[in-house]
């Protein structure tokens, strides 16, 4: 098959080698910046959530078998770092290796349609794209799924389809699907390349069977991994997986106006080189041979996820764009013909550097201090409510409070937190929330965003917990001087009398005394002249450190 025969710029071997060297140097510069990003950028809430799943697995907590394969891959991680923040940073370096490997696969796929220097430039365009710079290495399952998808596409595009390569290509996509069900969104990319390879084999029946064997190998790998992983979790039956996949699919797919269109606009602004290459590629499809055009359309098709998939957040773009940028090598060659490949490479590299320069300060220190404070307060793990699972060494009792999680919670009606408190011991609320989200801090401090929660949820949390230190709230109650209150105890366990003596069901308890309470109603009366009350724990001490200043998070 001729490569880029219609528009490729005729270059001498020396010029082509110079361009390849320049692209490799630019890739190295961007790779160094991504290492710095991975080491220092603020931990995102999703990263705490995925790390929390790993901690839960190592502690024997129940997990669903789909989209949790990473817990086995990283089971060593919680024991390798002092804090969860440090563990996530270590995990990011593994994800960064996946991102670099994905860039290599982008070059391999692009090499199906263009010479080496253009293929290397396509890898650079993907690696230097704004959201890849900021999220391509993040500690989520997306980088793991992305390398599986990209590597499988590279096998389909370039390998001799011998039995070994067929099994490998199928295994890669099966593994990717276990890491993330989003892998199904890349079916058009596989279909396009499959058509191209079949056409190159003159539509041979035997070759069609080889190609068809790849998805079959993928299904077999997926099923085997599901059963193996499910058995490790004690939850590997097919009905559980089917029900969960159906639920995820129903919640994640939509029809209508894109929910996160503003992120698509931001992605375009941060990645002008990628945007230009995509637009030019689409505009030149009519000049390609039919079979090539079909393959290119299939590779570009994942862009349609913006119109049907709900969670097109910035971290999704690196995975989505890998095949898209590989196909856009066509546009890169056309742009190079007009403006020169050297200029295009330099512009792409500089734009990636600018993303790193303007990214802003990190909040890792504040996040780490919160985790160290929890270690200072509690000798043993406790149950707690929070937004993302920021204290993985403890037991998160509520769901993940993203906008989707909060909406699902609200649709479920009132009674969620009471039901948990009636069945589990949850002495802590951690209000380390992003200020722009509906969150627990809004409930405890009666902020504007509390309206996203049912009144019953707000009331039970405010009645059950009192402020302790910084973002930490412990079960307990404070009573004003000379007042009495009927209080429902929903968190059983030891309580310490604070502020002065207090009457509990008519019996006076001195300040500092530790008592054990069961669930139920008690009468608290404060005979003193200052506020007094009870707080969960046996004389727990506040951390001997300043409260870390908010915000604890940064946006995407």
Coordinates of C-alpha atoms in Angstrom, one line a residue:
X1 CA 0.0 0.0 0.0
X2 CA 1.4 3.4 -0.9
X3 CA 1.6 5.8 2.0
X4 CA 0.3 9.3 1.7
X5 CA 0.9 9.2 -2.0
X6 CA -1.6 12.0 -2.7
X7 CA -0.2 14.7 -0.4
X8 CA 3.0 13.5 1.2
X9 CA 5.9 15.9 0.8
X10 CA 8.9 14.6 -1.2
X11 CA 11.9 14.8 1.1
X12 CA 15.5 13.6 0.9
X13 CA 16.6 10.9 3.2
X14 CA 18.7 13.4 5.1
X15 CA 15.7 15.8 5.6
X16 CA 13.5 12.9 6.7
X17 CA 16.1 11.8 9.3
X18 CA 16.5 15.4 10.6
X19 CA 12.7 15.7 11.0
X20 CA 12.6 12.3 12.8
X21 CA 15.4 13.4 15.1
X22 CA 13.6 16.6 15.9
X23 CA 10.4 14.8 16.6
X24 CA 12.2 12.4 19.0
X25 CA 13.9 15.3 20.8
X26 CA 10.5 17.1 21.2
X27 CA 9.0 13.8 22.5
X28 CA 11.7 13.6 25.1
X29 CA 11.1 17.2 26.2
X30 CA 7.4 16.6 26.6
X31 CA 8.1 13.3 28.4
X32 CA 10.2 15.1 31.0
X33 CA 7.5 17.7 31.6
X34 CA 5.0 14.9 32.1
X35 CA 7.2 13.3 34.7
X36 CA 7.2 16.6 36.5
X37 CA 3.4 16.8 36.2
X38 CA 3.0 13.3 37.5
X39 CA 5.2 14.0 40.5
X40 CA 3.7 17.3 41.6
X41 CA 0.2 18.0 40.2
X42 CA -2.7 18.1 42.6
X43 CA -4.3 14.7 43.2
X44 CA -7.7 14.6 41.6
X45 CA -10.7 13.1 43.4
X46 CA -11.0 10.2 41.0
X47 CA -7.4 9.2 41.8
X48 CA -8.3 9.0 45.5
X49 CA -11.3 6.9 44.5
X50 CA -9.3 4.4 42.5
X51 CA -6.6 4.2 45.2
X52 CA -9.3 3.7 47.8
X53 CA -10.5 0.6 45.8
X54 CA -7.1 -0.8 46.0
X55 CA -6.9 -0.2 49.8
X56 CA -10.4 -1.8 50.1
X57 CA -9.2 -4.9 48.2
X58 CA -6.1 -5.3 50.4
X59 CA -8.3 -5.0 53.5
X60 CA -10.8 -7.7 52.2
X61 CA -13.6 -5.3 51.4
X62 CA -16.2 -6.3 48.8
X63 CA -15.8 -5.0 45.2
X64 CA -17.6 -5.6 41.9
X65 CA -15.6 -7.5 39.4
X66 CA -16.0 -5.2 36.5
X67 CA -13.7 -2.2 36.1
X68 CA -11.7 -3.1 39.2
X69 CA -8.9 -5.3 37.7
X70 CA -6.4 -2.6 38.7
X71 CA -6.8 -3.5 42.4
X72 CA -4.9 -6.7 41.7
X73 CA -2.2 -5.0 39.6
X74 CA -1.6 -2.4 42.4
X75 CA -2.2 -4.5 45.5
X76 CA 1.4 -3.8 46.5
X77 CA 0.9 0.0 46.4
X78 CA -0.7 0.8 49.8
X79 CA 2.2 -0.8 51.7
X80 CA 4.8 1.1 49.7
X81 CA 4.1 4.7 50.8
X82 CA 3.7 6.6 54.0
X83 CA 0.5 8.3 52.8
X84 CA -2.2 7.7 50.2
X85 CA -0.9 10.8 48.3
X86 CA 2.5 9.4 48.0
X87 CA 1.1 6.0 47.0
X88 CA -0.9 7.7 44.2
X89 CA 2.3 9.5 43.0
X90 CA 4.1 6.2 42.7
X91 CA 1.1 4.7 40.9
X92 CA 1.2 7.7 38.5
X93 CA 4.6 6.7 37.3
X94 CA 3.2 3.3 36.2
X95 CA 0.4 5.1 34.4
X96 CA 3.0 7.4 32.8
X97 CA 4.8 4.4 31.4
X98 CA 1.5 3.3 29.9
X99 CA 1.1 6.8 28.4
X100 CA 4.6 6.6 26.8
X101 CA 3.7 3.1 25.4
X102 CA 0.4 4.5 24.1
X103 CA 2.4 7.2 22.3
X104 CA 4.5 4.5 20.7
X105 CA 1.3 2.7 19.5
X106 CA 0.0 6.0 18.1
X107 CA 3.2 6.1 16.0
X108 CA 2.8 2.5 14.9
X109 CA -0.8 3.0 13.8
X110 CA 0.0 6.3 12.1
X111 CA 2.9 4.5 10.3
X112 CA 0.3 2.5 8.4
X113 CA -0.6 5.7 6.5
X114 CA 2.6 7.8 6.5
X115 CA 6.4 7.7 6.7
X116 CA 8.3 7.5 10.0
X117 CA 8.8 11.2 10.5
X118 CA 5.1 11.9 10.2
X119 CA 4.2 9.0 12.5
X120 CA 6.6 10.2 15.2
X121 CA 5.0 13.7 14.8
X122 CA 1.6 12.1 15.4
X123 CA 2.8 10.6 18.6
X124 CA 4.1 14.0 19.6
X125 CA 0.7 15.6 18.8
X126 CA -1.0 13.1 21.1
X127 CA 1.5 13.3 23.9
X128 CA 1.6 17.1 23.9
X129 CA -2.2 17.7 23.6
X130 CA -3.4 19.7 26.6
X131 CA -5.4 17.1 28.3
X132 CA -2.8 14.4 27.7
X133 CA -0.2 16.6 29.3
X134 CA -2.5 17.1 32.4
X135 CA -4.2 13.7 32.6
X136 CA -2.6 11.1 30.4
X137 CA -0.7 9.7 33.3
X138 CA -3.3 10.2 36.1
X139 CA -4.0 7.4 38.5
X140 CA -7.2 6.1 37.0
X141 CA -8.0 3.0 35.0
X142 CA -8.1 5.1 31.7
X143 CA -4.3 4.9 31.0
X144 CA -4.4 1.1 31.5
X145 CA -7.4 0.8 29.1
X146 CA -5.8 3.2 26.7
X147 CA -2.6 1.2 26.2
X148 CA -4.7 -2.0 25.8
X149 CA -6.9 -0.4 23.1
X150 CA -4.0 1.3 21.3
X151 CA -1.7 -1.7 21.4
X152 CA -4.5 -3.9 20.1
X153 CA -5.1 -1.4 17.3
X154 CA -1.4 -1.4 16.5
X155 CA -1.4 -5.2 16.2
X156 CA -4.3 -5.1 13.9
X157 CA -2.8 -2.3 11.8
X158 CA 0.8 -3.6 11.4
X159 CA 1.3 -7.2 12.5
X160 CA 1.3 -10.3 10.5
X161 CA -1.8 -12.0 11.7
X162 CA -0.2 -15.2 12.8
X163 CA -1.8 -17.2 15.6
X164 CA 0.5 -15.5 18.2
X165 CA -0.4 -12.0 17.0
X166 CA -4.1 -12.9 16.9
X167 CA -4.1 -14.1 20.4
X168 CA -2.0 -11.1 21.6
X169 CA -4.3 -8.6 19.8
X170 CA -7.4 -10.1 21.3
X171 CA -5.9 -10.4 24.8
X172 CA -5.0 -6.8 24.8
X173 CA -8.5 -5.6 24.0
X174 CA -10.0 -8.1 26.5
X175 CA -7.7 -6.7 29.2
X176 CA -8.6 -3.2 28.2
X177 CA -12.3 -4.0 28.6
X178 CA -11.8 -5.4 32.1
X179 CA -10.0 -2.2 33.1
X180 CA -12.8 0.0 31.6
X181 CA -16.0 -0.8 29.8
X182 CA -15.3 2.4 27.7
X183 CA -13.2 0.1 25.5
X184 CA -16.4 -0.7 23.6
X185 CA -16.5 2.9 22.3
X186 CA -13.5 2.0 20.1
X187 CA -15.3 -0.7 18.1
X188 CA -15.5 1.5 15.0
X189 CA -11.7 2.0 15.1
X190 CA -11.2 -1.8 15.1
X191 CA -13.8 -2.2 12.3
X192 CA -12.1 0.3 10.1
X193 CA -8.7 -1.2 10.4
X194 CA -10.1 -4.7 10.0
X195 CA -11.7 -3.6 6.7
X196 CA -8.4 -2.2 5.5
X197 CA -6.4 -5.3 6.3
X198 CA -9.1 -7.5 4.7
X199 CA -9.0 -5.4 1.5
X200 CA -5.2 -5.7 1.4
X201 CA -5.6 -9.5 1.5
X202 CA -8.0 -9.2 -1.5
X203 CA -11.0 -10.0 0.7
X204 CA -9.7 -13.6 1.3
X205 CA -12.1 -15.8 3.3
X206 CA -9.2 -17.2 5.2
X207 CA -7.9 -13.8 6.2
X208 CA -11.4 -12.7 7.2
X209 CA -11.3 -15.7 9.7
X210 CA -8.0 -14.5 11.1
X211 CA -9.4 -11.0 11.6
X212 CA -12.6 -12.4 13.2
X213 CA -10.5 -14.5 15.6
X214 CA -9.1 -11.3 17.2
X215 CA -12.4 -10.2 18.8
X216 CA -13.2 -13.8 19.7
X217 CA -9.8 -14.0 21.5
X218 CA -10.8 -10.7 23.2
X219 CA -14.1 -12.1 24.4
X220 CA -12.4 -15.2 25.7
X221 CA -9.8 -13.2 27.5
X222 CA -12.4 -10.9 29.0
X223 CA -14.5 -13.8 30.2
X224 CA -11.5 -15.6 31.7
X225 CA -10.2 -12.5 33.5
X226 CA -13.7 -11.8 34.8
X227 CA -14.1 -15.2 36.3
X228 CA -10.6 -15.2 37.7
X229 CA -10.8 -11.7 39.1
X230 CA -14.4 -12.3 40.4
X231 CA -13.3 -15.4 42.2
X232 CA -10.6 -13.4 43.9
X233 CA -13.2 -10.9 45.0
X234 CA -15.8 -13.6 45.8
X235 CA -18.2 -12.0 43.4
X236 CA -17.6 -13.4 39.9
X237 CA -21.0 -14.6 38.7
X238 CA -22.2 -13.6 35.3
X239 CA -25.5 -12.2 36.5
X240 CA -23.7 -9.7 38.8
X241 CA -21.5 -8.5 35.9
X242 CA -24.5 -8.2 33.4
X243 CA -26.5 -6.2 35.9
X244 CA -23.6 -3.9 36.7
X245 CA -22.7 -3.4 33.0
X246 CA -26.3 -2.6 32.2
X247 CA -26.5 -0.1 35.0
X248 CA -23.3 1.6 34.0
X249 CA -24.4 1.7 30.3
X250 CA -27.7 3.2 31.2
X251 CA -26.2 5.9 33.3
X252 CA -23.2 6.7 31.1
X253 CA -24.9 7.0 27.7
X254 CA -27.2 9.9 26.9
X255 CA -29.0 11.5 24.0
X256 CA -29.1 15.3 23.7
X257 CA -26.9 18.3 24.3
X258 CA -23.3 17.2 25.5
X259 CA -23.1 17.7 29.2
X260 CA -19.4 18.6 29.2
X261 CA -19.2 20.6 26.0
X262 CA -17.1 23.2 27.8
X263 CA -14.3 20.7 28.3
X264 CA -14.4 19.9 24.5
X265 CA -13.9 23.6 23.9
X266 CA -11.0 23.7 26.4
X267 CA -9.5 20.7 24.8
X268 CA -9.5 22.4 21.4
X269 CA -8.0 25.6 22.8
X270 CA -5.2 23.7 24.6
X271 CA -4.5 21.4 21.5
X272 CA -4.5 23.6 18.4
X273 CA -2.1 21.3 16.6
X274 CA -4.3 18.3 17.2
X275 CA -7.4 20.2 16.3
X276 CA -5.9 21.4 13.0
X277 CA -4.7 17.9 12.1
X278 CA -8.1 16.4 12.8
X279 CA -9.9 19.0 10.7
X280 CA -7.6 18.7 7.8
X281 CA -7.7 14.9 7.9
X282 CA -11.5 15.0 7.7
X283 CA -11.5 17.5 4.9
X284 CA -9.1 15.3 2.8
X285 CA -10.9 12.0 3.3
X286 CA -12.5 12.3 -0.1
X287 CA -9.1 12.2 -1.8
X288 CA -8.1 8.9 -0.2
X289 CA -8.6 5.5 -1.6
X290 CA -11.9 4.0 -0.5
X291 CA -10.4 1.3 1.8
X292 CA -8.0 3.8 3.4
X293 CA -10.8 6.3 3.9
X294 CA -12.9 3.6 5.7
X295 CA -10.0 2.8 8.0
X296 CA -9.4 6.5 8.7
X297 CA -13.1 7.2 9.4
X298 CA -13.2 4.3 11.9
X299 CA -10.1 5.6 13.7
X300 CA -11.7 9.1 13.9
X301 CA -15.1 7.7 15.0
X302 CA -14.3 7.7 18.8
X303 CA -14.8 11.5 18.6
X304 CA -18.5 10.7 18.4
X305 CA -18.3 9.7 22.1
X306 CA -18.7 13.4 22.8
X307 CA -22.2 13.1 21.6
X308 CA -23.3 9.9 23.4
X309 CA -21.1 9.3 26.4
X310 CA -21.7 11.3 29.6
X311 CA -18.3 11.3 31.3
X312 CA -16.3 13.1 28.6
X313 CA -14.2 14.7 31.3
X314 CA -10.6 15.8 30.6
X315 CA -9.1 12.5 31.7
X316 CA -11.1 10.7 29.0
X317 CA -9.6 12.7 26.1
X318 CA -6.1 11.0 26.1
X319 CA -7.8 7.6 25.6
X320 CA -10.3 8.8 23.1
X321 CA -7.7 10.8 21.0
X322 CA -5.1 8.0 20.6
X323 CA -6.7 6.4 17.5
X324 CA -8.0 9.8 16.3
X325 CA -4.5 11.4 16.3
X326 CA -3.1 8.3 14.7
X327 CA -5.5 8.8 11.8
X328 CA -4.8 12.5 11.8
X329 CA -1.3 11.8 10.5
X330 CA -3.0 12.5 7.1
X331 CA -3.7 16.1 8.3
X332 CA -0.2 16.4 9.7
X333 CA 1.3 15.6 6.4
X334 CA -1.0 18.1 4.6
X335 CA -0.1 20.9 7.1
X336 CA 3.6 20.1 6.7
X337 CA 3.3 20.4 3.0
X338 CA 2.1 24.0 3.4
X339 CA 4.0 25.2 6.4
X340 CA 6.9 22.7 6.9
X341 CA 7.1 19.8 9.2
X342 CA 9.9 21.4 11.3
X343 CA 7.7 24.3 12.2
X344 CA 4.8 22.0 13.0
X345 CA 6.9 19.9 15.3
X346 CA 8.3 23.0 17.1
X347 CA 4.8 24.6 17.5
X348 CA 3.4 21.3 18.9
X349 CA 6.2 21.0 21.4
X350 CA 6.0 24.6 22.5
X351 CA 2.3 24.4 23.0
X352 CA 2.8 21.4 25.3
X353 CA 5.4 23.3 27.3
X354 CA 3.0 26.2 27.7
X355 CA 0.4 23.9 29.2
X356 CA 2.9 22.9 31.8
X357 CA 4.1 26.5 32.5
X358 CA 0.6 27.9 33.1
X359 CA -0.9 25.0 34.9
X360 CA -0.7 26.6 38.4
X361 CA 0.3 25.5 41.9
X362 CA -0.1 22.1 43.4
X363 CA -2.3 21.3 46.4
X364 CA -0.5 18.0 47.2
X365 CA 1.0 19.3 50.4
X366 CA -2.4 20.2 51.8
X367 CA -3.8 16.8 50.8
X368 CA -0.9 15.0 52.4
X369 CA -1.4 17.0 55.6
X370 CA -5.0 15.9 55.9
X371 CA -4.0 12.3 55.6
X372 CA -1.2 12.8 58.2
X373 CA -3.7 14.5 60.5
X374 CA -6.0 11.4 60.3
X375 CA -3.1 9.2 61.3
X376 CA -2.4 11.5 64.3
X377 CA -6.0 11.5 65.5
X378 CA -6.9 7.8 65.1
X379 CA -4.8 4.8 66.2
X380 CA -7.1 2.4 64.4
X381 CA -9.1 2.6 61.1
X382 CA -12.6 4.1 61.5
X383 CA -15.6 4.4 59.3
X384 CA -16.2 7.8 57.7
X385 CA -18.2 9.8 55.2
X386 CA -16.4 12.0 52.6
X387 CA -16.4 13.0 48.9
X388 CA -13.8 10.8 47.1
X389 CA -12.2 8.4 49.7
X390 CA -9.4 10.7 50.8
X391 CA -8.5 8.5 53.7
X392 CA -7.9 5.1 52.1
X393 CA -6.5 3.6 55.4
X394 CA -10.0 4.1 56.9
X395 CA -13.4 2.7 55.8
X396 CA -15.4 5.0 53.5
X397 CA -19.1 4.3 54.3
X398 CA -20.9 6.4 51.6
X399 CA -20.7 6.5 47.8
X400 CA -18.5 8.6 45.6
X401 CA -20.0 12.1 45.7
X402 CA -19.4 13.3 42.1
X403 CA -22.2 15.2 40.4
X404 CA -23.4 11.8 39.0
X405 CA -23.2 10.2 42.5
X406 CA -25.1 13.1 44.1
X407 CA -27.8 13.0 41.4
X408 CA -28.2 9.3 41.9
X409 CA -28.4 9.7 45.7
X410 CA -31.1 12.4 45.4
X411 CA -33.1 10.3 43.0
X412 CA -33.0 7.5 45.5
X413 CA -35.0 9.6 48.0
X414 CA -34.2 10.4 51.6
X415 CA -32.9 8.0 54.2
X416 CA -29.5 7.1 52.7
X417 CA -27.3 8.3 55.5
X418 CA -29.6 7.2 58.3
X419 CA -29.7 3.7 56.8
X420 CA -25.9 3.5 56.9
X421 CA -25.7 4.9 60.4
X422 CA -28.2 2.3 61.6
X423 CA -26.1 -0.5 60.3
X424 CA -22.5 0.7 60.5
X425 CA -20.3 2.6 63.0
X426 CA -19.3 5.8 61.2
X427 CA -17.7 8.3 63.7
X428 CA -16.1 10.7 61.2
X429 CA -17.2 13.1 58.5
X430 CA -14.4 14.6 56.4
X431 CA -15.4 17.8 54.7
X432 CA -12.4 18.1 52.4
X433 CA -14.5 18.8 49.4
X434 CA -14.0 20.8 46.2
X435 CA -15.7 24.1 46.9
X436 CA -17.4 24.2 43.5
X437 CA -19.2 20.9 44.0
X438 CA -22.3 20.0 46.0
X439 CA -20.6 18.6 49.1
X440 CA -20.6 17.6 52.7
X441 CA -19.0 20.9 53.8
X442 CA -22.1 22.7 52.5
X443 CA -24.3 20.4 54.6
X444 CA -22.3 20.8 57.8
X445 CA -21.9 24.6 57.4
X446 CA -25.4 25.1 55.8
X447 CA -23.9 26.4 52.6
X448 CA -25.7 27.0 49.3
X449 CA -25.0 23.6 47.8
X450 CA -26.8 21.8 50.6
X451 CA -29.9 22.1 48.4
X452 CA -28.7 19.1 46.4
X453 CA -29.3 16.9 49.4
X454 CA -32.7 15.9 50.9
X455 CA -33.5 17.8 54.1
X456 CA -33.5 14.5 56.0
X457 CA -29.9 13.8 55.0
X458 CA -28.8 17.3 56.0
X459 CA -30.6 17.1 59.4
X460 CA -29.3 13.7 60.4
X461 CA -25.7 14.6 59.6
X462 CA -25.8 18.0 61.4
X463 CA -27.5 16.4 64.4
X464 CA -25.0 13.5 64.6
X465 CA -21.6 15.3 64.1
X466 CA -19.8 18.3 65.6
X467 CA -16.7 20.0 64.5
X468 CA -13.4 18.7 65.8
X469 CA -10.4 20.1 63.7
X470 CA -10.0 21.5 60.2
X471 CA -12.1 19.4 57.9
X472 CA -12.7 16.7 60.5
X473 CA -16.1 16.3 62.2
X474 CA -16.7 13.7 64.9
X475 CA -19.9 12.2 66.2
X476 CA -21.1 14.1 69.2
X477 CA -23.1 17.0 70.5
X478 CA -22.5 20.3 72.2
X479 CA -25.2 21.8 74.4
X480 CA -25.4 25.5 75.3
X481 CA -25.0 26.5 79.0
X482 CA -28.1 26.0 81.0
X483 CA -29.8 24.0 78.2
X484 CA -30.9 20.4 77.7
X485 CA -31.5 18.4 74.5
X486 CA -32.9 15.1 73.6
X487 CA -30.2 13.6 71.3
X488 CA -30.3 10.5 69.1
X489 CA -27.1 8.5 69.2
X490 CA -26.5 6.9 65.8
X491 CA -22.8 6.2 66.3
X492 CA -22.2 3.7 69.1
X493 CA -18.9 3.6 71.0
X494 CA -16.8 5.5 73.4
X495 CA -17.5 9.2 74.0
X496 CA -15.5 11.8 75.9
X497 CA -17.2 14.6 77.9
X498 CA -15.9 18.0 76.8
X499 CA -16.2 21.6 78.0
X500 CA -17.3 20.8 81.5
X501 CA -19.6 18.4 83.5
X502 CA -22.8 17.3 81.7
X503 CA -25.8 15.3 82.7
X504 CA -26.6 12.2 80.6
X505 CA -30.0 10.9 81.4
X506 CA -29.8 12.7 84.7
X507 CA -26.4 11.3 85.7
X508 CA -23.6 13.8 86.0
X509 CA -20.4 13.1 84.1
X510 CA -17.3 15.2 84.7
X511 CA -15.2 16.7 81.9
X512 CA -12.8 14.2 80.4
X513 CA -14.7 11.2 81.5
X514 CA -15.1 8.5 78.8
X515 CA -18.5 6.7 78.6
X516 CA -19.8 4.1 76.2
X517 CA -23.1 4.8 74.4
X518 CA -25.3 2.6 72.4
X519 CA -27.7 3.6 69.6
X520 CA -30.8 5.3 70.9
X521 CA -32.0 8.5 72.5
X522 CA -30.4 10.2 75.5
X523 CA -31.0 13.4 77.4
X524 CA -28.1 15.8 77.6
X525 CA -28.3 18.7 80.1
X526 CA -25.6 21.3 80.7
X527 CA -25.7 22.7 84.2
X528 CA -22.6 24.8 83.7
X529 CA -22.0 28.3 82.5
X530 CA -20.1 27.4 79.3
X531 CA -20.9 25.1 76.3
X532 CA -20.3 21.4 77.1
X533 CA -21.1 18.1 75.4
X534 CA -19.8 14.8 74.3
X535 CA -17.6 13.8 71.4
X536 CA -16.7 10.3 70.0
X537 CA -13.5 8.6 70.9
X538 CA -11.4 8.1 74.0
X539 CA -9.9 11.6 74.7
X540 CA -8.8 12.0 71.1
X541 CA -6.3 14.8 70.6
X542 CA -6.3 17.4 67.9
X543 CA -3.3 17.3 65.6
X544 CA -0.3 19.4 66.6
X545 CA -0.1 21.1 63.3
X546 CA -1.8 24.1 61.6
X547 CA -5.0 23.4 59.8
X548 CA -4.1 23.2 56.0
X549 CA -5.6 26.1 54.1
X550 CA -8.3 25.5 51.6
X551 CA -8.7 24.8 48.7
X552 CA -7.6 21.2 48.9
X553 CA -8.3 20.7 45.2
X554 CA -7.9 22.1 41.8
X555 CA -10.3 21.8 38.9
X556 CA -9.5 19.5 35.9

